[in-house]
Amino acid sequence: MHIFFEGQVIWSQIDANQHMRHSAYADFAAQARVNMLEKVGLTASKLFELKIGPVLFREELSYLREVALNDYIKVTCEIVKSRADAFRWTTRHEIYRSDGVKAAVIVAEGAWIDTVKRRLVVLPEEMSALFLSLPRSEDFVEETAK
């Protein structure tokens, strides 16, 4: 299990039904992705320097169980699909409650964007190598360029 975020669910993340609001799940998944990238050296400051950032095309969230106020959660993150050059990729996140129950699965598809030209780009070779060293799922698929 590749855990990239652990933390407490706070008041502002709770909805009117007294469980974690829908957008908080996506926020936790995004933080887990950032933490995962940072762990291998794809830091926000390095990407900012290169004028490159991640961009999402699709994010799908499957809610499995409720998460309550003050619960402690763990968020896993792994790559489930990527091109060999890391141009496009898919991540899967799983959110677990403190009792070990899986509460949600988030799948996000993305790529890299030149933040100045506003066009999709391939990471520099050194950065692609870092991305390709990220944890992969057991069902990982290497995608071919289209």
PDB file of C-alpha atoms in Angstrom:
ATOM      1  CA  MET A   1       0.000   0.000   0.000  1.00  0.00           C
ATOM      2  CA  HIS A   2       1.529   3.320  -1.118  1.00  0.00           C
ATOM      3  CA  ILE A   3       0.255   5.861   1.425  1.00  0.00           C
ATOM      4  CA  PHE A   4       0.959   9.478   0.481  1.00  0.00           C
ATOM      5  CA  PHE A   5      -1.377  11.323   2.814  1.00  0.00           C
ATOM      6  CA  GLU A   6      -2.612  10.774   6.355  1.00  0.00           C
ATOM      7  CA  GLY A   7      -4.692  13.228   8.299  1.00  0.00           C
ATOM      8  CA  GLN A   8      -7.754  14.189  10.247  1.00  0.00           C
ATOM      9  CA  VAL A   9     -11.047  15.181   8.642  1.00  0.00           C
ATOM     10  CA  ILE A  10     -11.857  18.668   9.920  1.00  0.00           C
ATOM     11  CA  TRP A  11     -15.081  20.643  10.320  1.00  0.00           C
ATOM     12  CA  SER A  12     -14.772  22.547   7.022  1.00  0.00           C
ATOM     13  CA  GLN A  13     -14.670  19.218   5.144  1.00  0.00           C
ATOM     14  CA  ILE A  14     -18.067  18.097   6.453  1.00  0.00           C
ATOM     15  CA  ASP A  15     -21.377  18.589   4.611  1.00  0.00           C
ATOM     16  CA  ALA A  16     -24.951  19.102   5.823  1.00  0.00           C
ATOM     17  CA  ASN A  17     -25.413  15.317   6.120  1.00  0.00           C
ATOM     18  CA  GLN A  18     -22.604  15.165   8.696  1.00  0.00           C
ATOM     19  CA  HIS A  19     -20.124  13.294   6.514  1.00  0.00           C
ATOM     20  CA  MET A  20     -17.155  14.342   4.406  1.00  0.00           C
ATOM     21  CA  ARG A  21     -18.243  16.584   1.536  1.00  0.00           C
ATOM     22  CA  HIS A  22     -17.717  15.391  -2.027  1.00  0.00           C
ATOM     23  CA  SER A  23     -15.025  17.921  -2.955  1.00  0.00           C
ATOM     24  CA  ALA A  24     -12.922  17.046   0.107  1.00  0.00           C
ATOM     25  CA  TYR A  25     -12.303  13.594  -1.371  1.00  0.00           C
ATOM     26  CA  ALA A  26     -10.840  15.187  -4.504  1.00  0.00           C
ATOM     27  CA  ASP A  27      -8.781  17.591  -2.375  1.00  0.00           C
ATOM     28  CA  PHE A  28      -7.249  14.717  -0.417  1.00  0.00           C
ATOM     29  CA  ALA A  29      -6.497  12.821  -3.644  1.00  0.00           C
ATOM     30  CA  ALA A  30      -4.809  15.910  -5.120  1.00  0.00           C
ATOM     31  CA  GLN A  31      -2.651  16.312  -2.013  1.00  0.00           C
ATOM     32  CA  ALA A  32      -1.667  12.637  -2.158  1.00  0.00           C
ATOM     33  CA  ARG A  33      -0.616  13.108  -5.830  1.00  0.00           C
ATOM     34  CA  VAL A  34       1.475  16.159  -4.957  1.00  0.00           C
ATOM     35  CA  ASN A  35       3.100  14.283  -2.062  1.00  0.00           C
ATOM     36  CA  MET A  36       3.833  11.314  -4.337  1.00  0.00           C
ATOM     37  CA  LEU A  37       5.446  13.546  -6.981  1.00  0.00           C
ATOM     38  CA  GLU A  38       7.491  15.368  -4.326  1.00  0.00           C
ATOM     39  CA  LYS A  39       8.757  12.080  -2.903  1.00  0.00           C
ATOM     40  CA  VAL A  40      10.534  11.200  -6.172  1.00  0.00           C
ATOM     41  CA  GLY A  41      11.846  14.716  -6.811  1.00  0.00           C
ATOM     42  CA  LEU A  42       9.102  16.144  -9.023  1.00  0.00           C
ATOM     43  CA  THR A  43       8.722  19.089  -6.682  1.00  0.00           C
ATOM     44  CA  ALA A  44       6.310  21.954  -7.178  1.00  0.00           C
ATOM     45  CA  SER A  45       9.240  24.399  -7.227  1.00  0.00           C
ATOM     46  CA  LYS A  46      11.081  22.406  -9.928  1.00  0.00           C
ATOM     47  CA  LEU A  47       7.953  22.158 -12.080  1.00  0.00           C
ATOM     48  CA  PHE A  48       7.299  25.892 -11.571  1.00  0.00           C
ATOM     49  CA  GLU A  49      10.883  26.634 -12.647  1.00  0.00           C
ATOM     50  CA  LEU A  50      10.346  24.558 -15.810  1.00  0.00           C
ATOM     51  CA  LYS A  51       6.976  26.277 -16.367  1.00  0.00           C
ATOM     52  CA  ILE A  52       5.281  22.864 -16.440  1.00  0.00           C
ATOM     53  CA  GLY A  53       2.337  21.668 -14.399  1.00  0.00           C
ATOM     54  CA  PRO A  54       0.026  18.688 -14.193  1.00  0.00           C
ATOM     55  CA  VAL A  55      -3.399  19.066 -15.782  1.00  0.00           C
ATOM     56  CA  LEU A  56      -6.384  16.776 -15.225  1.00  0.00           C
ATOM     57  CA  PHE A  57      -8.771  15.755 -17.988  1.00  0.00           C
ATOM     58  CA  ARG A  58     -11.022  13.507 -15.937  1.00  0.00           C
ATOM     59  CA  GLU A  59     -11.532  12.673 -12.302  1.00  0.00           C
ATOM     60  CA  GLU A  60     -13.909   9.887 -11.293  1.00  0.00           C
ATOM     61  CA  LEU A  61     -14.881   9.324  -7.696  1.00  0.00           C
ATOM     62  CA  SER A  62     -16.587   6.222  -6.338  1.00  0.00           C
ATOM     63  CA  TYR A  63     -17.961   6.617  -2.815  1.00  0.00           C
ATOM     64  CA  LEU A  64     -17.995   3.365  -0.879  1.00  0.00           C
ATOM     65  CA  ARG A  65     -18.496   4.313   2.799  1.00  0.00           C
ATOM     66  CA  GLU A  66     -19.079   7.467   4.803  1.00  0.00           C
ATOM     67  CA  VAL A  67     -16.231   9.351   6.437  1.00  0.00           C
ATOM     68  CA  ALA A  68     -17.090  11.359   9.528  1.00  0.00           C
ATOM     69  CA  LEU A  69     -15.805  14.433  11.324  1.00  0.00           C
ATOM     70  CA  ASN A  70     -12.526  13.847  13.193  1.00  0.00           C
ATOM     71  CA  ASP A  71     -11.897  10.525  11.468  1.00  0.00           C
ATOM     72  CA  TYR A  72      -8.288   9.941  10.479  1.00  0.00           C
ATOM     73  CA  ILE A  73      -7.836   8.877   6.890  1.00  0.00           C
ATOM     74  CA  LYS A  74      -5.056   7.402   4.789  1.00  0.00           C
ATOM     75  CA  VAL A  75      -4.840   8.071   1.056  1.00  0.00           C
ATOM     76  CA  THR A  76      -2.951   5.778  -1.282  1.00  0.00           C
ATOM     77  CA  CYS A  77      -1.776   6.788  -4.730  1.00  0.00           C
ATOM     78  CA  GLU A  78      -0.294   4.814  -7.602  1.00  0.00           C
ATOM     79  CA  ILE A  79       0.057   5.027 -11.345  1.00  0.00           C
ATOM     80  CA  VAL A  80      -2.323   2.700 -13.205  1.00  0.00           C
ATOM     81  CA  LYS A  81      -1.568   3.844 -16.749  1.00  0.00           C
ATOM     82  CA  SER A  82       1.144   5.898 -18.417  1.00  0.00           C
ATOM     83  CA  ARG A  83       2.787   6.410 -21.744  1.00  0.00           C
ATOM     84  CA  ALA A  84       6.442   5.361 -21.835  1.00  0.00           C
ATOM     85  CA  ASP A  85       7.424   9.047 -22.029  1.00  0.00           C
ATOM     86  CA  ALA A  86       5.093   9.969 -19.108  1.00  0.00           C
ATOM     87  CA  PHE A  87       3.190  12.396 -21.371  1.00  0.00           C
ATOM     88  CA  ARG A  88      -0.248  11.105 -20.338  1.00  0.00           C
ATOM     89  CA  TRP A  89      -1.021   9.173 -17.186  1.00  0.00           C
ATOM     90  CA  THR A  90      -3.721   7.837 -14.903  1.00  0.00           C
ATOM     91  CA  THR A  91      -3.568   7.632 -11.112  1.00  0.00           C
ATOM     92  CA  ARG A  92      -5.732   5.713  -8.678  1.00  0.00           C
ATOM     93  CA  HIS A  93      -6.250   6.828  -5.101  1.00  0.00           C
ATOM     94  CA  GLU A  94      -7.966   4.904  -2.346  1.00  0.00           C
ATOM     95  CA  ILE A  95      -9.167   6.596   0.836  1.00  0.00           C
ATOM     96  CA  TYR A  96      -9.259   4.482   3.981  1.00  0.00           C
ATOM     97  CA  ARG A  97     -10.918   5.357   7.268  1.00  0.00           C
ATOM     98  CA  SER A  98      -9.090   4.842  10.561  1.00  0.00           C
ATOM     99  CA  ASP A  99     -10.918   1.511  11.019  1.00  0.00           C
ATOM    100  CA  GLY A 100      -9.273   0.261   7.800  1.00  0.00           C
ATOM    101  CA  VAL A 101     -12.450   0.383   5.700  1.00  0.00           C
ATOM    102  CA  LYS A 102     -12.003   1.629   2.141  1.00  0.00           C
ATOM    103  CA  ALA A 103     -14.228   4.700   1.830  1.00  0.00           C
ATOM    104  CA  ALA A 104     -13.584   5.858  -1.735  1.00  0.00           C
ATOM    105  CA  VAL A 105     -11.675   5.285  -4.961  1.00  0.00           C
ATOM    106  CA  ILE A 106     -10.607   8.221  -7.122  1.00  0.00           C
ATOM    107  CA  VAL A 107      -9.229   7.767 -10.634  1.00  0.00           C
ATOM    108  CA  ALA A 108      -7.653  10.798 -12.292  1.00  0.00           C
ATOM    109  CA  GLU A 109      -6.404  11.068 -15.876  1.00  0.00           C
ATOM    110  CA  GLY A 110      -3.931  13.773 -16.746  1.00  0.00           C
ATOM    111  CA  ALA A 111      -0.902  15.031 -18.611  1.00  0.00           C
ATOM    112  CA  TRP A 112       1.619  17.877 -18.442  1.00  0.00           C
ATOM    113  CA  ILE A 113       1.024  21.429 -19.635  1.00  0.00           C
ATOM    114  CA  ASP A 114       3.419  24.228 -20.507  1.00  0.00           C
ATOM    115  CA  THR A 115       2.045  26.929 -18.210  1.00  0.00           C
ATOM    116  CA  VAL A 116       3.200  29.745 -20.528  1.00  0.00           C
ATOM    117  CA  LYS A 117       2.256  28.375 -23.967  1.00  0.00           C
ATOM    118  CA  ARG A 118      -0.835  26.629 -22.544  1.00  0.00           C
ATOM    119  CA  ARG A 119      -0.082  23.497 -24.574  1.00  0.00           C
ATOM    120  CA  LEU A 120       0.511  19.908 -23.575  1.00  0.00           C
ATOM    121  CA  VAL A 121       4.185  18.967 -23.324  1.00  0.00           C
ATOM    122  CA  VAL A 122       6.409  16.010 -22.593  1.00  0.00           C
ATOM    123  CA  LEU A 123       8.439  16.328 -19.419  1.00  0.00           C
ATOM    124  CA  PRO A 124      12.193  16.768 -19.861  1.00  0.00           C
ATOM    125  CA  GLU A 125      13.856  13.336 -19.966  1.00  0.00           C
ATOM    126  CA  GLU A 126      15.242  13.594 -16.418  1.00  0.00           C
ATOM    127  CA  MET A 127      11.805  14.482 -15.054  1.00  0.00           C
ATOM    128  CA  SER A 128      10.097  11.735 -17.086  1.00  0.00           C
ATOM    129  CA  ALA A 129      12.483   9.231 -15.507  1.00  0.00           C
ATOM    130  CA  LEU A 130      11.448  10.463 -12.053  1.00  0.00           C
ATOM    131  CA  PHE A 131       7.764  10.161 -12.962  1.00  0.00           C
ATOM    132  CA  LEU A 132       8.278   6.643 -14.280  1.00  0.00           C
ATOM    133  CA  SER A 133       9.819   5.654 -10.926  1.00  0.00           C
ATOM    134  CA  LEU A 134       6.504   6.320  -9.132  1.00  0.00           C
ATOM    135  CA  PRO A 135       4.658   3.372  -7.570  1.00  0.00           C
ATOM    136  CA  ARG A 136       2.660   1.401 -10.113  1.00  0.00           C
ATOM    137  CA  SER A 137      -0.463  -0.607  -9.525  1.00  0.00           C
ATOM    138  CA  GLU A 138      -0.551  -4.360  -9.990  1.00  0.00           C
ATOM    139  CA  ASP A 139      -2.787  -3.777 -13.025  1.00  0.00           C
ATOM    140  CA  PHE A 140      -0.504  -1.105 -14.535  1.00  0.00           C
ATOM    141  CA  VAL A 141      -0.799  -0.625 -18.320  1.00  0.00           C
ATOM    142  CA  GLU A 142       1.779   1.088 -20.496  1.00  0.00           C
ATOM    143  CA  GLU A 143      -0.126   3.120 -23.057  1.00  0.00           C
ATOM    144  CA  THR A 144       1.155   3.652 -26.582  1.00  0.00           C
ATOM    145  CA  ALA A 145       1.287   7.075 -28.227  1.00  0.00           C
ATOM    146  CA  LYS A 146      -1.668   7.882 -30.467  1.00  0.00           C
TER     147      LYS A 146
END
